[in-house]
């Protein structure tokens, strides 16, 4: 799962350089870029954002505050948003602390320094994901028989078949969902380690125990422990699914 990232940088050249450097890690989805503080602050507060890179010189302290103001403001309003602050000048540790940022580095961009920053943000992001998953592992789902509280950990996958969305559980039970499209279910379950591996399948990655791959026939499938069937994986998503599983679940048989 990539981090939804916002860049706040008024210098187009620096912004382009940062975009290209971050693309190398394949960990970020840059959802928006801004050259002003007020616009960035409004967007981040109203939308789902995981991390933000801010040049401290962005903005005008007389009218909107600079990058340090935005970093501090986000720490108070949206504390789960990870903030990396950067500057041409060397900042004292006390000032960095007062800005409440998670990482700080100096310009010009240095690959080794940026690698440290990215690794730190990745680590913090994974901790936040674990926290969110640990706190809330149940959700109310509408079925054709009414509403039902479902333990997310006990869901194997959701399948679209005959214009119906079927949820298959670990114990083999099935329930027909009502009022959801596959796109809506994909969005609802994205934060719970679910992944849409095929047009008609959304799977619980934490329940996958084996990946079957026939490279000659270009046929790929996911297998779950204790479940007799298998779930197909589209060719264009196989590599991404494999990488997600490798990164998250060391006990998986590949």
Tab-separated table of C-alpha atoms in Angstrom, residues 23-234:
chain	number	residue	atom	x	y	z
A	23	UNK	CA	9.545	7.743	-7.747
A	24	UNK	CA	12.607	5.488	-7.433
A	25	UNK	CA	11.317	4.020	-4.144
A	26	UNK	CA	7.848	3.140	-5.467
A	27	UNK	CA	6.382	3.868	-2.028
A	28	UNK	CA	4.474	7.065	-2.739
A	29	UNK	CA	1.423	8.084	-4.710
A	30	UNK	CA	1.808	11.842	-5.229
A	31	UNK	CA	-1.821	12.960	-5.101
A	32	UNK	CA	-1.242	16.737	-5.185
A	33	UNK	CA	1.453	19.417	-5.365
A	34	UNK	CA	1.181	22.988	-4.069
A	35	UNK	CA	3.237	26.176	-4.242
A	36	UNK	CA	1.332	27.871	-1.404
A	37	UNK	CA	0.675	27.142	2.271
A	38	UNK	CA	-3.029	27.976	2.585
A	39	UNK	CA	-4.090	25.814	-0.349
A	40	UNK	CA	-1.970	22.897	0.853
A	41	UNK	CA	-3.290	23.167	4.405
A	42	UNK	CA	-6.913	23.186	3.239
A	43	UNK	CA	-6.444	20.186	0.945
A	44	UNK	CA	-4.605	18.057	3.525
A	45	UNK	CA	-7.195	18.800	6.209
A	46	UNK	CA	-10.095	17.823	3.941
A	47	UNK	CA	-8.609	14.788	2.186
A	48	UNK	CA	-6.938	11.492	3.002
A	49	UNK	CA	-3.184	12.172	3.029
A	50	UNK	CA	-0.482	10.003	4.613
A	51	UNK	CA	2.636	12.154	4.212
A	52	UNK	CA	3.809	15.581	3.072
A	53	UNK	CA	7.175	17.030	2.029
A	54	UNK	CA	7.444	20.764	2.762
A	55	UNK	CA	10.087	23.320	1.824
A	56	UNK	CA	10.319	25.591	4.860
A	57	UNK	CA	10.641	28.638	2.567
A	58	UNK	CA	7.292	28.011	0.886
A	59	UNK	CA	4.740	30.691	1.692
A	60	UNK	CA	4.949	34.186	3.130
A	61	UNK	CA	5.193	34.411	6.951
A	62	UNK	CA	3.313	37.741	6.878
A	63	UNK	CA	0.209	36.332	5.192
A	64	UNK	CA	0.078	32.555	5.326
A	65	UNK	CA	2.974	31.361	7.435
A	66	UNK	CA	5.897	29.424	6.003
A	67	UNK	CA	6.590	25.700	5.782
A	68	UNK	CA	7.337	25.424	9.498
A	69	UNK	CA	3.893	26.864	10.275
A	70	UNK	CA	2.212	24.265	8.050
A	71	UNK	CA	4.215	21.459	9.678
A	72	UNK	CA	3.205	22.590	13.163
A	73	UNK	CA	-0.426	23.150	12.174
A	74	UNK	CA	-0.721	19.632	10.750
A	75	UNK	CA	0.778	18.157	13.921
A	76	UNK	CA	-2.123	19.684	15.861
A	77	UNK	CA	-4.976	19.072	13.430
A	78	UNK	CA	-3.933	15.842	11.664
A	79	UNK	CA	-1.222	14.230	13.830
A	80	UNK	CA	-1.206	11.005	11.791
A	81	UNK	CA	0.067	12.847	8.692
A	82	UNK	CA	3.833	12.297	8.429
A	83	UNK	CA	5.782	15.497	7.749
A	84	UNK	CA	9.237	15.799	6.170
A	85	UNK	CA	10.582	19.361	6.295
A	86	UNK	CA	13.559	20.548	4.250
A	87	UNK	CA	15.522	23.770	3.846
A	88	UNK	CA	18.633	25.334	2.356
A	89	UNK	CA	19.718	26.474	5.807
A	90	UNK	CA	20.813	24.330	8.700
A	91	UNK	CA	18.144	24.457	11.379
A	92	UNK	CA	18.803	24.080	15.078
A	93	UNK	CA	17.438	20.923	16.675
A	94	UNK	CA	15.155	23.017	18.856
A	95	UNK	CA	13.455	24.611	15.861
A	96	UNK	CA	12.980	21.248	14.153
A	97	UNK	CA	11.433	19.948	17.372
A	98	UNK	CA	9.102	22.947	17.618
A	99	UNK	CA	7.903	22.340	14.057
A	100	UNK	CA	6.805	18.839	15.154
A	101	UNK	CA	8.037	17.292	11.901
A	102	UNK	CA	8.905	13.602	11.604
A	103	UNK	CA	11.989	14.141	9.433
A	104	UNK	CA	14.210	17.027	8.359
A	105	UNK	CA	16.962	17.367	5.751
A	106	UNK	CA	18.938	20.067	3.942
A	107	UNK	CA	19.111	21.006	0.292
A	108	UNK	CA	20.527	20.167	-2.185
A	109	UNK	CA	18.946	16.718	-2.406
A	110	UNK	CA	21.315	13.935	-1.393
A	111	UNK	CA	20.359	10.354	-2.305
A	112	UNK	CA	21.773	8.861	0.889
A	113	UNK	CA	20.021	11.391	3.095
A	114	UNK	CA	16.759	11.007	1.188
A	115	UNK	CA	16.987	7.235	1.564
A	116	UNK	CA	17.200	7.676	5.332
A	117	UNK	CA	14.187	9.986	5.296
A	118	UNK	CA	12.117	7.627	3.143
A	119	UNK	CA	12.966	4.596	5.279
A	120	UNK	CA	11.978	6.482	8.409
A	121	UNK	CA	8.653	7.577	6.923
A	122	UNK	CA	7.980	4.046	5.706
A	123	UNK	CA	8.640	2.677	9.187
A	124	UNK	CA	6.326	5.217	10.839
A	125	UNK	CA	3.642	4.640	8.204
A	126	UNK	CA	3.681	0.892	8.849
A	127	UNK	CA	3.394	1.509	12.597
A	128	UNK	CA	0.374	3.737	12.009
A	129	UNK	CA	-1.206	1.115	9.767
A	130	UNK	CA	-0.680	-1.539	12.440
A	131	UNK	CA	-2.234	0.765	15.031
A	132	UNK	CA	-5.295	1.406	12.880
A	133	UNK	CA	-5.763	-2.267	12.117
A	134	UNK	CA	-5.343	-3.280	15.761
A	135	UNK	CA	-7.848	-0.745	17.066
A	136	UNK	CA	-10.652	-1.439	14.623
A	137	UNK	CA	-10.969	-4.919	13.131
A	138	UNK	CA	-14.750	-5.092	12.746
A	139	UNK	CA	-17.208	-3.313	10.502
A	140	UNK	CA	-20.939	-3.239	9.930
A	141	UNK	CA	-21.814	-4.709	6.528
A	142	UNK	CA	-25.192	-4.596	4.819
A	143	UNK	CA	-26.349	-8.002	3.569
A	144	UNK	CA	-29.573	-8.998	1.860
A	145	UNK	CA	-30.833	-10.199	5.275
A	146	UNK	CA	-29.961	-6.974	7.122
A	147	UNK	CA	-26.888	-5.465	8.737
A	148	UNK	CA	-24.211	-7.703	10.218
A	149	UNK	CA	-21.065	-7.018	12.263
A	150	UNK	CA	-18.147	-8.740	10.508
A	151	UNK	CA	-14.704	-9.552	11.912
A	152	UNK	CA	-12.400	-8.393	9.105
A	153	UNK	CA	-9.698	-10.922	10.062
A	154	UNK	CA	-12.099	-13.776	9.293
A	155	UNK	CA	-12.835	-12.700	5.712
A	156	UNK	CA	-10.997	-14.623	2.978
A	157	UNK	CA	-12.225	-12.759	-0.085
A	158	UNK	CA	-15.143	-11.106	-1.846
A	159	UNK	CA	-16.269	-12.423	-5.217
A	160	UNK	CA	-18.490	-10.795	-7.822
A	161	UNK	CA	-20.659	-13.468	-9.439
A	162	UNK	CA	-24.031	-13.341	-11.195
A	163	UNK	CA	-24.312	-9.635	-10.404
A	164	UNK	CA	-24.000	-10.366	-6.685
A	165	UNK	CA	-21.122	-9.697	-4.285
A	166	UNK	CA	-20.375	-12.726	-2.127
A	167	UNK	CA	-18.217	-12.535	1.021
A	168	UNK	CA	-16.451	-15.814	1.861
A	169	UNK	CA	-15.335	-16.368	5.459
A	170	UNK	CA	-12.553	-18.486	7.017
A	171	UNK	CA	-15.085	-21.026	8.345
A	172	UNK	CA	-16.532	-21.509	4.855
A	173	UNK	CA	-19.676	-19.485	5.466
A	174	UNK	CA	-20.829	-17.146	2.727
A	175	UNK	CA	-22.974	-14.028	2.796
A	176	UNK	CA	-24.444	-12.009	-0.043
A	177	UNK	CA	-23.754	-8.300	0.325
A	178	UNK	CA	-26.329	-5.693	-0.596
A	179	UNK	CA	-26.003	-2.189	-1.995
A	180	UNK	CA	-22.258	-2.173	-2.757
A	181	UNK	CA	-20.364	-2.070	-6.018
A	182	UNK	CA	-16.962	-3.774	-6.224
A	183	UNK	CA	-15.335	-0.352	-6.524
A	184	UNK	CA	-17.004	0.773	-3.293
A	185	UNK	CA	-15.957	-2.409	-1.472
A	186	UNK	CA	-12.402	-2.005	-2.735
A	187	UNK	CA	-12.283	1.518	-1.320
A	188	UNK	CA	-13.839	0.500	2.021
A	189	UNK	CA	-11.446	-2.420	2.556
A	190	UNK	CA	-8.240	-0.863	1.215
A	191	UNK	CA	-7.025	0.135	4.671
A	192	UNK	CA	-7.505	-3.409	6.006
A	193	UNK	CA	-4.880	-5.124	3.804
A	194	UNK	CA	-7.373	-6.153	1.137
A	195	UNK	CA	-6.410	-5.998	-2.521
A	196	UNK	CA	-8.364	-6.267	-5.768
A	197	UNK	CA	-6.365	-8.902	-7.591
A	198	UNK	CA	-8.925	-9.475	-10.344
A	199	UNK	CA	-11.940	-7.617	-11.677
A	200	UNK	CA	-14.245	-9.942	-9.737
A	201	UNK	CA	-12.089	-10.653	-6.636
A	202	UNK	CA	-10.991	-8.646	-3.586
A	203	UNK	CA	-8.768	-10.727	-1.300
A	204	UNK	CA	-7.546	-10.514	2.294
A	205	UNK	CA	-3.770	-10.539	1.771
A	206	UNK	CA	-3.115	-11.599	5.365
A	207	UNK	CA	-4.959	-14.889	4.692
A	208	UNK	CA	-3.041	-15.903	1.566
A	209	UNK	CA	-0.840	-18.951	2.237
A	210	UNK	CA	0.342	-19.925	-1.253
A	211	UNK	CA	0.785	-18.372	-4.689
A	212	UNK	CA	0.378	-20.648	-7.696
A	213	UNK	CA	2.109	-19.468	-10.859
A	214	UNK	CA	2.127	-21.085	-14.300
A	215	UNK	CA	4.483	-18.745	-16.146
A	216	UNK	CA	4.134	-20.544	-19.470
A	217	UNK	CA	0.358	-20.299	-19.510
A	218	UNK	CA	0.459	-16.923	-17.739
A	219	UNK	CA	-1.966	-18.303	-15.175
A	220	UNK	CA	-1.756	-17.104	-11.562
A	221	UNK	CA	-3.818	-17.799	-8.452
A	222	UNK	CA	-3.911	-17.279	-4.681
A	223	UNK	CA	-4.585	-20.160	-2.292
A	224	UNK	CA	-5.849	-19.907	1.288
A	225	UNK	CA	-5.131	-22.357	4.081
A	226	UNK	CA	-8.193	-24.517	4.797
A	227	UNK	CA	-10.035	-23.390	1.651
A	228	UNK	CA	-10.464	-25.879	-1.188
A	229	UNK	CA	-10.678	-23.392	-4.034
A	230	UNK	CA	-8.394	-20.666	-5.336
A	231	UNK	CA	-8.666	-17.053	-6.451
A	232	UNK	CA	-7.379	-15.948	-9.826
A	233	UNK	CA	-4.917	-13.068	-10.187
A	234	UNK	CA	-4.853	-10.977	-13.359
